[in-house]
Every structure is written in structure tokens, then in C-alpha cells.
Coordinates of C-alpha atoms and ligand atoms in Angstrom, one line a residue:
M1 CA -9.4 10.9 14.4
T2 CA -6.8 13.3 13.4
N3 CA -8.4 14.6 10.3
L4 CA -11.7 16.2 11.2
N5 CA -10.7 19.5 9.5
I6 CA -12.4 19.4 6.2
K7 CA -11.4 23.0 5.4
G8 CA -7.9 21.7 4.9
L9 CA -6.2 23.8 7.5
K10 CA -3.2 22.1 9.1
N11 CA -3.8 20.3 12.4
K12 CA -1.3 21.4 14.9
S13 CA -0.2 19.4 17.9
T14 CA -1.7 19.9 21.3
H15 CA -1.0 18.0 24.4
S16 CA -4.1 15.8 24.1
H17 CA -4.2 15.4 20.4
I18 CA -1.4 15.2 17.8
S19 CA -1.8 15.4 14.1
F20 CA -1.1 12.6 11.7
S21 CA 2.2 14.2 10.6
D22 CA 3.3 14.5 14.2
S23 CA 2.3 10.9 14.9
V24 CA 4.5 9.7 12.0
N25 CA 7.3 12.1 13.0
H26 CA 7.4 10.8 16.6
M27 CA 7.6 7.3 15.4
V28 CA 10.5 8.1 13.1
E29 CA 12.3 10.0 15.9
R30 CA 12.7 6.7 17.7
A31 CA 14.9 5.6 14.8
F32 CA 16.8 9.0 14.9
K33 CA 17.7 8.3 18.5
V34 CA 18.8 4.7 17.9
L35 CA 21.0 5.9 15.0
N36 CA 22.2 9.0 16.8
L37 CA 21.5 10.9 13.7
D38 CA 22.8 14.3 13.1
P39 CA 20.0 16.7 14.1
G40 CA 20.3 18.7 10.8
I41 CA 20.0 15.6 8.7
A42 CA 17.0 14.5 10.8
E43 CA 15.3 17.9 10.3
A44 CA 15.9 17.8 6.6
M45 CA 14.6 14.3 6.4
Q46 CA 11.4 15.1 8.3
A47 CA 10.6 18.3 6.4
C48 CA 8.0 18.0 3.7
N49 CA 9.8 19.7 0.7
S50 CA 6.8 21.3 -0.9
T51 CA 3.0 21.1 -0.9
I52 CA 0.8 22.7 -3.5
Q53 CA -2.8 23.5 -2.7
L54 CA -5.1 23.9 -5.7
K55 CA -8.5 25.4 -6.0
F56 CA -10.0 24.9 -9.4
P57 CA -13.4 25.4 -10.8
V58 CA -15.3 22.8 -12.8
E59 CA -18.7 23.2 -14.4
I60 CA -21.0 20.4 -13.3
D61 CA -24.5 20.2 -14.8
G62 CA -24.4 23.9 -15.7
K63 CA -23.2 25.0 -12.3
I64 CA -19.6 26.0 -11.3
E65 CA -18.1 24.1 -8.4
V66 CA -14.7 24.9 -6.9
F67 CA -12.7 21.9 -5.7
T68 CA -9.7 21.8 -3.4
G69 CA -6.8 19.4 -3.8
W70 CA -3.3 19.0 -2.6
R71 CA -0.1 17.3 -3.8
A72 CA 2.7 17.1 -1.3
T73 CA 6.3 16.1 -2.2
H74 CA 7.9 15.0 1.0
S75 CA 11.2 14.0 -0.5
S76 CA 13.0 14.1 -3.8
H77 CA 16.4 12.5 -2.9
R78 CA 15.3 10.0 -5.5
L79 CA 13.2 10.9 -8.5
P80 CA 10.4 10.7 -9.4
S81 CA 8.6 11.2 -6.1
K82 CA 5.9 8.7 -5.8
G83 CA 2.6 8.2 -4.1
G84 CA -1.2 7.8 -4.6
I85 CA -3.9 10.4 -4.9
R86 CA -6.9 9.9 -2.6
Y87 CA -10.4 11.2 -3.2
A88 CA -12.3 11.6 0.1
P89 CA -14.9 13.8 1.7
I90 CA -12.4 14.3 4.6
V91 CA -8.9 15.0 3.6
N92 CA -6.6 17.8 4.5
Q93 CA -3.1 19.1 4.0
D94 CA -1.7 17.5 7.1
E95 CA -3.0 14.1 6.1
V96 CA -1.5 14.4 2.7
E97 CA 1.8 15.5 4.1
A98 CA 1.9 12.6 6.6
L99 CA 1.0 10.1 3.9
A100 CA 3.8 11.6 1.7
A101 CA 6.3 11.1 4.5
L102 CA 5.2 7.5 4.9
M103 CA 5.8 7.1 1.1
T104 CA 9.4 8.3 1.6
Y105 CA 10.1 5.7 4.3
K106 CA 8.1 3.0 2.5
C107 CA 10.1 3.3 -0.7
A108 CA 13.4 3.2 1.2
I109 CA 12.3 0.1 3.2
V110 CA 11.6 -1.9 0.0
D111 CA 14.4 -0.4 -2.0
V112 CA 12.2 1.3 -4.5
P113 CA 14.2 4.2 -5.9
F114 CA 11.6 6.9 -5.5
G115 CA 11.0 9.9 -3.2
G116 CA 7.8 10.2 -1.3
S117 CA 4.7 12.1 -2.4
K118 CA 0.9 12.0 -1.9
G119 CA -2.1 13.8 -3.3
G120 CA -5.6 14.4 -2.0
L121 CA -8.8 15.8 -3.5
L122 CA -11.6 16.9 -1.2
I123 CA -14.6 15.2 -2.8
D124 CA -17.3 12.6 -2.2
P125 CA -17.0 10.5 -5.4
T126 CA -20.3 8.8 -4.7
K127 CA -22.1 12.1 -5.4
Y128 CA -20.9 12.6 -9.0
S129 CA -21.5 10.9 -12.3
S130 CA -18.7 9.2 -14.1
E131 CA -18.7 12.1 -16.7
S132 CA -18.3 14.6 -13.9
M133 CA -15.6 12.6 -12.2
Q134 CA -13.7 12.5 -15.5
K135 CA -14.0 16.3 -15.9
I136 CA -12.8 16.9 -12.3
T137 CA -10.0 14.4 -12.5
R138 CA -8.7 15.8 -15.8
T139 CA -8.8 19.4 -14.5
F140 CA -7.0 18.4 -11.3
A141 CA -4.4 16.5 -13.3
R142 CA -3.9 19.4 -15.8
E143 CA -3.3 21.8 -12.9
L144 CA -0.8 19.5 -11.3
I145 CA 1.0 19.0 -14.6
R146 CA 1.2 22.8 -15.2
K147 CA 2.6 23.4 -11.8
G148 CA 5.3 20.7 -12.2
F149 CA 3.7 18.3 -9.8
L150 CA 3.0 15.5 -12.3
S151 CA 5.4 14.0 -14.9
P152 CA 7.2 10.7 -15.5
S153 CA 10.5 12.0 -14.2
I154 CA 9.4 14.3 -11.3
N155 CA 6.2 13.1 -9.7
V156 CA 4.2 10.0 -10.5
P157 CA 0.8 9.5 -8.8
A158 CA -1.0 6.2 -8.3
P159 CA -4.3 5.0 -6.9
D160 CA -5.2 5.4 -3.3
M161 CA -8.5 5.6 -1.3
G162 CA -11.3 6.5 -3.7
T163 CA -9.3 6.3 -6.9
G164 CA -8.4 3.4 -9.2
E165 CA -7.6 2.4 -12.7
R166 CA -10.3 4.6 -14.1
E167 CA -8.9 7.8 -12.7
M168 CA -5.3 6.8 -13.6
A169 CA -6.3 6.3 -17.2
W170 CA -7.8 9.8 -17.3
I171 CA -4.7 11.3 -15.7
A172 CA -2.4 9.4 -18.2
D173 CA -4.5 10.6 -21.1
T174 CA -4.5 14.2 -19.9
Y175 CA -0.7 14.2 -19.6
K176 CA -0.4 12.6 -23.1
Q177 CA -2.5 15.3 -24.6
L178 CA -0.4 18.1 -23.0
H179 CA 2.9 16.4 -23.8
P180 CA 2.6 14.3 -26.9
E181 CA 6.3 14.8 -27.5
D182 CA 7.2 12.9 -24.3
V183 CA 7.9 9.4 -25.5
N184 CA 7.6 8.2 -21.9
H185 CA 4.2 9.7 -21.3
A186 CA 2.7 6.4 -20.1
A187 CA 5.1 6.5 -17.1
C188 CA 3.5 9.7 -15.7
V189 CA 1.1 7.7 -13.5
T190 CA 0.9 4.0 -12.3
G191 CA -2.0 1.8 -11.6
K192 CA -3.4 2.2 -15.1
P193 CA -5.6 -0.3 -16.8
V194 CA -3.5 -3.0 -18.6
A195 CA -4.9 -1.9 -21.9
H196 CA -3.4 1.6 -21.3
G197 CA 0.1 0.7 -20.2
G198 CA -0.7 -0.8 -16.8
I199 CA 1.0 -3.9 -15.5
R200 CA -0.7 -7.2 -14.6
G201 CA -1.0 -7.7 -10.9
R202 CA -1.0 -4.0 -9.8
T203 CA -4.6 -3.9 -8.6
E204 CA -4.1 -6.8 -6.1
A205 CA -0.5 -5.8 -5.3
T206 CA -0.9 -4.0 -2.0
G207 CA -3.2 -6.8 -0.7
R208 CA -0.9 -9.5 -2.0
G209 CA 2.1 -7.7 -0.4
V210 CA 0.3 -7.7 2.9
V211 CA -0.1 -11.5 2.6
Y212 CA 3.6 -12.0 1.6
A213 CA 4.6 -10.0 4.7
I214 CA 2.4 -12.2 7.0
R215 CA 3.7 -15.4 5.4
E216 CA 7.3 -14.2 5.9
F217 CA 6.5 -13.5 9.6
F218 CA 5.2 -17.1 9.8
R219 CA 8.5 -18.4 8.5
H220 CA 10.2 -16.9 11.5
P221 CA 9.5 -19.1 14.6
G222 CA 11.3 -16.7 16.9
D223 CA 9.1 -13.8 15.9
M224 CA 6.0 -15.9 16.2
K225 CA 7.0 -17.1 19.6
K226 CA 7.3 -13.5 20.8
A227 CA 3.8 -12.8 19.5
N228 CA 2.6 -16.0 21.2
L229 CA 1.6 -17.5 17.9
K230 CA 2.2 -21.2 16.9
G231 CA 1.9 -23.3 13.9
S232 CA 0.9 -22.2 10.4
L233 CA -1.4 -19.5 9.1
G234 CA -4.1 -22.1 8.4
G235 CA -6.9 -21.7 10.9
K236 CA -5.6 -18.5 12.4
R237 CA -8.4 -16.2 13.5
I238 CA -8.3 -12.9 11.6
V239 CA -10.3 -9.7 12.0
I240 CA -10.1 -7.4 9.0
Q241 CA -11.2 -3.8 8.8
G242 CA -12.0 -2.6 5.3
L243 CA -12.9 -4.6 2.3
G244 CA -11.6 -2.1 -0.2
N245 CA -9.0 -2.9 -2.8
V246 CA -6.3 -3.7 -0.2
G247 CA -8.4 -5.5 2.4
Y248 CA -10.4 -7.5 -0.1
H249 CA -7.4 -9.0 -1.8
A250 CA -5.5 -9.6 1.4
A251 CA -8.5 -11.3 3.0
K252 CA -9.3 -13.4 -0.1
L253 CA -5.8 -14.7 -0.4
L254 CA -5.4 -15.4 3.3
Q255 CA -8.7 -17.4 3.1
E256 CA -8.3 -19.2 -0.2
E257 CA -4.5 -19.8 -0.3
D258 CA -3.6 -20.0 3.4
E259 CA -6.8 -21.3 4.9
A260 CA -7.0 -18.6 7.5
L261 CA -10.3 -18.0 9.3
I262 CA -11.7 -14.5 8.7
I263 CA -13.9 -14.2 11.8
A264 CA -14.9 -10.6 11.3
V265 CA -15.1 -8.0 8.6
I266 CA -15.5 -4.4 9.6
E267 CA -16.9 -1.9 7.1
R268 CA -18.2 1.7 7.2
D269 CA -21.7 0.6 8.0
G270 CA -21.0 -2.0 10.7
A271 CA -19.3 -5.3 11.1
L272 CA -20.0 -8.9 10.3
I273 CA -18.9 -11.6 12.7
N274 CA -18.9 -15.4 12.3
D275 CA -16.6 -17.6 14.4
N276 CA -16.6 -20.2 11.7
G277 CA -15.3 -17.8 9.1
I278 CA -16.8 -15.5 6.5
V279 CA -16.5 -16.4 2.8
I280 CA -14.9 -13.3 1.4
E281 CA -15.8 -13.8 -2.2
S282 CA -19.5 -14.3 -1.4
L283 CA -19.5 -11.3 0.9
K284 CA -17.9 -9.2 -1.8
Q285 CA -20.6 -10.2 -4.2
H286 CA -23.2 -9.2 -1.6
I287 CA -21.5 -5.8 -1.2
N288 CA -21.4 -5.3 -5.0
E289 CA -25.1 -6.1 -5.3
H290 CA -26.4 -4.2 -2.2
G291 CA -23.8 -1.5 -1.6
T292 CA -23.6 -2.6 2.1
I293 CA -22.6 -5.5 4.3
K294 CA -26.0 -5.3 5.9
G295 CA -28.3 -8.3 5.1
Y296 CA -25.4 -10.7 4.5
P297 CA -27.0 -14.0 5.5
D298 CA -24.0 -16.0 6.8
A299 CA -22.8 -13.8 9.7
T300 CA -24.0 -11.7 12.6
F301 CA -24.3 -8.0 11.9
T302 CA -23.4 -5.4 14.4
E303 CA -24.0 -1.7 13.8
N304 CA -21.1 -0.7 16.0
G305 CA -18.4 -1.9 13.6
H306 CA -15.6 -0.2 15.4
S307 CA -16.1 -2.4 18.5
A308 CA -15.2 -5.4 16.4
L309 CA -11.6 -4.2 16.4
E310 CA -11.6 -5.4 20.0
L311 CA -12.6 -9.0 19.2
Q312 CA -10.2 -11.6 20.5
C313 CA -8.2 -12.9 17.5
D314 CA -4.8 -13.9 16.4
I315 CA -4.3 -11.3 13.7
L316 CA -5.9 -7.9 13.4
I317 CA -5.6 -6.3 10.0
P318 CA -6.7 -2.6 9.8
A319 CA -7.0 -2.1 6.1
A320 CA -9.2 1.0 6.0
M321 CA -7.8 4.4 7.1
E322 CA -5.6 6.2 9.6
A323 CA -6.2 6.6 13.4
Q324 CA -8.4 3.5 14.0
I325 CA -6.5 2.3 17.1
T326 CA -6.2 5.2 19.4
D327 CA -6.1 5.9 23.2
A328 CA -9.9 5.4 23.1
N329 CA -9.8 1.7 22.3
V330 CA -6.2 0.5 22.6
D331 CA -6.6 -1.0 26.0
R332 CA -9.3 -3.3 24.7
I333 CA -7.4 -4.5 21.6
N334 CA -7.2 -8.2 22.1
T335 CA -4.9 -9.6 19.4
K336 CA -1.5 -11.1 19.1
L337 CA -0.4 -9.5 15.9
I338 CA -1.5 -6.3 14.2
V339 CA -0.8 -6.0 10.5
E340 CA -1.1 -2.5 9.3
A341 CA -2.4 -2.8 5.7
A342 CA -3.7 0.8 5.9
N343 CA -1.5 3.8 6.3
G344 CA -1.2 5.1 9.9
P345 CA -4.0 3.0 11.5
V346 CA -2.4 3.1 14.9
T347 CA -1.7 6.5 16.5
F348 CA 1.6 7.3 18.2
S349 CA 0.4 7.0 21.7
A350 CA -1.7 3.9 21.0
D351 CA 1.5 2.4 19.5
E352 CA 3.5 3.2 22.7
K353 CA 0.9 1.4 24.7
L354 CA 0.8 -1.7 22.4
R355 CA 4.6 -1.8 22.5
S356 CA 4.7 -1.8 26.3
R357 CA 2.1 -4.6 26.3
G358 CA 4.3 -6.5 23.9
V359 CA 1.8 -6.7 21.1
T360 CA 3.6 -7.4 17.8
I361 CA 2.9 -4.9 15.0
L362 CA 4.0 -5.3 11.4
P363 CA 4.0 -1.6 10.4
D364 CA 2.4 0.1 7.5
A365 CA 5.6 1.4 5.9
Y366 CA 6.6 -2.2 5.4
V367 CA 3.3 -4.1 5.2
N368 CA 1.6 -2.1 2.5
A369 CA 4.6 -1.3 0.4
G370 CA 3.5 -3.9 -2.2
G371 CA 1.5 -1.3 -4.0
V372 CA 4.4 1.0 -4.7
T373 CA 6.7 -1.9 -5.4
V374 CA 4.5 -3.0 -8.3
S375 CA 4.1 0.6 -9.3
Y376 CA 7.8 0.6 -9.7
F377 CA 7.6 -2.4 -12.0
E378 CA 4.9 -0.6 -14.0
W379 CA 7.0 2.5 -14.3
V380 CA 10.0 0.5 -15.4
R381 CA 7.8 -1.4 -17.9
N382 CA 6.6 2.0 -19.3
L383 CA 10.1 3.4 -19.7
S384 CA 11.3 0.2 -21.4
H385 CA 8.2 0.1 -23.6
I386 CA 8.0 -3.6 -23.4
R387 CA 6.0 -6.1 -21.4
F388 CA 8.0 -8.2 -18.9
G389 CA 8.6 -11.7 -20.1
R390 CA 8.0 -10.9 -23.8
M391 CA 11.5 -11.7 -25.0
E392 CA 12.2 -14.8 -22.9
R393 CA 9.0 -16.6 -22.4
R394 CA 9.1 -18.9 -25.4
F395 CA 12.8 -19.4 -25.1
D396 CA 12.3 -20.6 -21.5
E397 CA 9.6 -22.9 -22.7
A398 CA 11.8 -24.4 -25.3
R399 CA 14.6 -24.9 -22.8
G400 CA 12.2 -26.6 -20.4
Q401 CA 11.0 -28.9 -23.2
H402 CA 14.7 -29.9 -23.9
L403 CA 15.2 -30.6 -20.3
I404 CA 12.2 -32.9 -20.1
T405 CA 13.4 -34.7 -23.2
A406 CA 16.8 -35.2 -21.8
M407 CA 15.6 -36.4 -18.4
E408 CA 13.1 -38.8 -19.9
S409 CA 15.6 -40.3 -22.3
V410 CA 18.2 -40.8 -19.6
S411 CA 15.8 -42.3 -17.1
Q412 CA 13.6 -44.0 -19.6
K413 CA 10.6 -42.9 -17.6
Q414 CA 7.9 -40.4 -18.3
L415 CA 7.6 -37.5 -15.9
P416 CA 4.2 -36.8 -14.3
D417 CA 2.2 -34.2 -16.2
W418 CA 2.2 -31.6 -13.4
I419 CA 6.1 -31.6 -13.3
R420 CA 6.2 -31.4 -17.1
N421 CA 3.9 -28.5 -17.1
E422 CA 5.8 -26.7 -14.4
I423 CA 9.1 -27.2 -16.1
V424 CA 7.9 -26.3 -19.6
R425 CA 6.0 -23.1 -18.6
G426 CA 7.8 -19.8 -19.4
A427 CA 7.0 -17.1 -16.9
D428 CA 4.5 -14.4 -18.0
E429 CA 4.2 -10.9 -16.7
L430 CA 2.0 -11.8 -13.8
D431 CA 4.3 -14.6 -12.7
L432 CA 7.3 -12.2 -12.8
V433 CA 5.4 -9.4 -11.0
R434 CA 4.4 -11.8 -8.2
S435 CA 7.9 -13.2 -7.9
G436 CA 9.4 -9.7 -7.8
L437 CA 6.9 -8.7 -5.1
D438 CA 7.5 -11.8 -3.0
D439 CA 11.2 -11.3 -3.2
T440 CA 10.9 -7.6 -2.3
M441 CA 8.8 -8.4 0.8
R442 CA 11.1 -11.2 1.9
L443 CA 14.3 -9.1 1.5
A444 CA 12.8 -6.2 3.4
Y445 CA 11.7 -8.5 6.2
K446 CA 15.3 -9.8 6.4
E447 CA 16.6 -6.2 6.6
L448 CA 14.1 -5.5 9.4
S449 CA 15.3 -8.6 11.3
E450 CA 18.9 -7.5 10.9
A451 CA 18.1 -4.1 12.2
R452 CA 16.5 -5.6 15.2
M453 CA 19.5 -7.8 15.9
E454 CA 22.1 -5.2 15.3
N455 CA 20.6 -2.4 17.3
P456 CA 20.1 -3.1 21.0
G457 CA 16.8 -1.8 22.2
V458 CA 15.2 -2.1 18.8
D459 CA 12.8 -4.9 19.3
D460 CA 9.7 -3.7 17.5
F461 CA 9.2 -3.9 13.7
R462 CA 8.2 -0.3 13.4
T463 CA 11.3 1.2 14.9
A464 CA 13.3 -1.4 12.9
S465 CA 11.7 -0.4 9.7
Y466 CA 12.4 3.3 10.3
V467 CA 16.0 2.5 11.3
V468 CA 16.4 0.7 7.9
A469 CA 14.7 3.6 6.0
V470 CA 16.4 6.4 7.8
K471 CA 19.9 4.9 7.3
K472 CA 19.3 4.6 3.6
I473 CA 17.9 8.1 3.2
A474 CA 20.6 9.6 5.4
R475 CA 23.2 8.1 3.2
S476 CA 21.8 9.8 0.2
Y477 CA 22.0 13.1 2.0
T478 CA 25.5 12.6 3.3
D479 CA 26.9 11.0 0.1
I480 CA 25.7 13.8 -2.1
G481 CA 25.7 16.6 0.5
V482 CA 23.2 19.4 1.1
Y483 CA 23.5 22.6 -0.9
Ligands
LIG1 N1 -1.3 4.6 -2.7 C1 -0.4 3.5 -2.5 C2 0.4 3.6 -1.2 O1 -0.1 4.3 -0.3 C3 0.4 3.3 -3.7 C4 1.4 4.3 -4.1 C5 2.1 4.1 -5.4 O2 2.0 3.1 -6.0 O3 2.8 5.1 -5.8 O4 1.4 3.0 -1.0

């Protein structure tokens, strides 16, 4: 683990252990080499532009507690800079900066016109009441706003580990109270509840994006062959780590829509294994009721959850946190395809080993970009002050109805109901969000494939994704110049 430093001091590289930031940097440097990038541009691109550390007091149950939080802006070649805020008992400046860097590359890969940012608050949210969490979140947000690290045009947070709609609603409201004159106040944060300016489909977006990425991989027989995979996603044996917002939606969709077999679920308190598949929805209900995966009747429980990463499977999906596949377990990883739903789950040196073994990895900066993609849709929706589909839905319906009438009168036959319904249905916001997300993931995959074809020696998806990102970001530096 790279982030054992709970005091928030930066982890520096040593020979045996490199920080999360260094791990990301080393991976990106492979792309610099391929592109023969000007060293000055490379240095400018890697540098984290600014990081603020905040220590702020909050009165909790009559006692004052001081909290520590960070917001790092890695890049601002596009504005606003974008990225989640995580609440965790272990988070530090290096981690936040590494995650901010990943946001920069992620946005470039999926053509989302944002810079990269990330925030973190050192807190165990399970230890506080909802009222206290609200107080803490509002104070943190107010400090960020005052210091210029939160606004619709400069820096727009979103959910991440330990945060969700609830926190985003508090943040949005705090901003609105401080800036009631800003007509675009709702765009100061994404991942809000729909009733407060959020967009339909944002909560499931990262998990759904993961699934769209996997489906696209399965549409490329050459890529499948390299990974030693055949056939369709149906029946593929999947191990997933983390049943949080990302892992839950990814696993559920893979099981319910693609008929994949989820043979193991790894959580904080252990792992559940069942070779015949675990029903994700019923497991989720069990977790909601009992707060643990323990005691779930339809699978075998093992206390040593981490060891389940080593199970033989077709697809391994780490969807929890960084540094899960490291030098310590990489030699025992027994899968054909790793799909990085989490940020940074494979360390640099583990990645080198997996590459040399020819294990295919779909990298984080591509795979989990669905979250920020739909955040982009939400931000645009907020700026345009209108729900997607509101103007055209009934018009499309009427046109569909005319089409059916025309077809039926020419053919003198009645169309089956399901075709009628499909033709007549105008797209609502959720349809459009899903369509935009699918399109984004497919287009990005195409760009990764082209980068692999065009650059000799770039065979793996991670280097390809950084080649794509670095090229785009470098252009914005060279076109505009550095002053
Ligand atoms: N926290 C998510 C991520 O790591 C979403 C960021 C966003 O939507 O801005 O990609």
C-alpha cells in the first residue's frame, strides 16, 4: 500500500517502494518515450499545478475537532478542473495528487473538456451522524470556495470513495448560499441528486462505463485472442473486488444483462466465493441489512479476502482502491483480463510484470472514465438549465407515429407491438445519457486501438491510453504556448 501515511505528508520514492504519484508518472513516461515528447512539455504536464491543504475546526457535539482536507489541481489547460472528493480514514496529499493526475489523463482519453483535480478529506464517515457530516462537508466546501478551489467555471468536484449525492447536495447548497448571484450555481458540483439539478444515470455511470468498455473489448476478436479469451461475455468467470457504487453497478449489469458469472466478490471484511455465480442483487440486500458480506448463505466465505484476487478467472475487476495488485501478489494473479474499475489498483512494478507475462489490462484512465463523462453531461445540463430530451421527445414520438402509419398503410400489415413501441418512443434523459456514455467509451476504445496500431512497440492498452491522452494535452500546450 502506498498510502499508509495518515498524517498527510508526501510519500517520497525509495528504491523498494514508490508513491502512488510516482507510479502514475512512471506509467505516463512510457508514453512520453513513445512520442519522443519535449522534456519541458513532459515536465509541465506531470507537475501538479497547485494543491491546497486545509485544516478547519468544526464543533461536533459540543467539542471542537480539527479536520484536514486537500484539493489538488493537477491541470487547468481546460477549465473547469474536474474530479471527485473522497472521504477516507486514510488519505494523503500524494494520493490526492496522483488521483488528480489520473483525472487529467482520463478526461483527455474520453474527450471531456476538463482539467484534472481531486480532493480528499481525512475522516471515517461511519463515525459521524448525518448532521455532523453535513456540518463538516459544508465547512470544507466553504473553505474550498473561499480559496478559489470550487466554482462552476474553475473547479468542479464530484463523488468519489465515501461521498455521494448527499454530500454533493450540501456542497451545491453551500455554494448557492455564498454566490446567489451566480446563475450557474448548480454547475459547481456534479453527482447531485436529480431533484437538485443532478442528471439521471450519474450514480450508475462509472459502473456502466466499465461494462461498456468490457463489451467493446469483446467486440474485438483480435484483442480477445491476445488475451486468450473466446466467445461472448456470457458465462465468463469474473472476480470483482469492491461492491461499492462502481463495483455494484458493474457486477449487476454484467450478471443481469450479459449473463456473466460472478464467481467471487471481495469486500473489506473478506470474500465470498461460489463457482456457480453469486446473485449480486441478493448479496447487496444482505450487505444493506447486515453491514457485512459475512453470513451470506449462497457462497463460501473466506476471511482472507485479498487472496481471492488470485483465483483463476477470465476477468478480474478491482473496483475498490489503489495498490491492490502489487509485487506481493502479482505472480499469483491468475486471470486473462484485468479491468481497472478503481483508480490505480495495479502498481507500476506489478504492471511491468503483468505486461511481460502478456496479461491484458484495460486501464483505469479509460475504464472508469464513465463517471466523469456523465458528470460532463450533468455540468452541460446545468449550464443550459434544461433537461436533455425536453424539447424533442414528443416531437420524436409524433414522427415515429407518422412513420408507423405510413409503413402500415403502404404494406397493409400491422407492425408487431414491440417494433411499434420502439419506433414511437422518444428518448428521455436516461436514454440519452446512456447513449452518450456508450458512444464515448466506444470512440475512446477506437482511439486506443489506433494508437496501438500506429505506434510500434505500443501493445498494451495502458501505454496506448497515455499516448492518446499525452498527445491531446501536449497539443493544448504547444498550440497556446507556455507563458
Ligand atoms: N470520482 C470520479 C472519478 O474518479 C468522478 C469524477 C467526476 O465526475 O468529476 O473519475
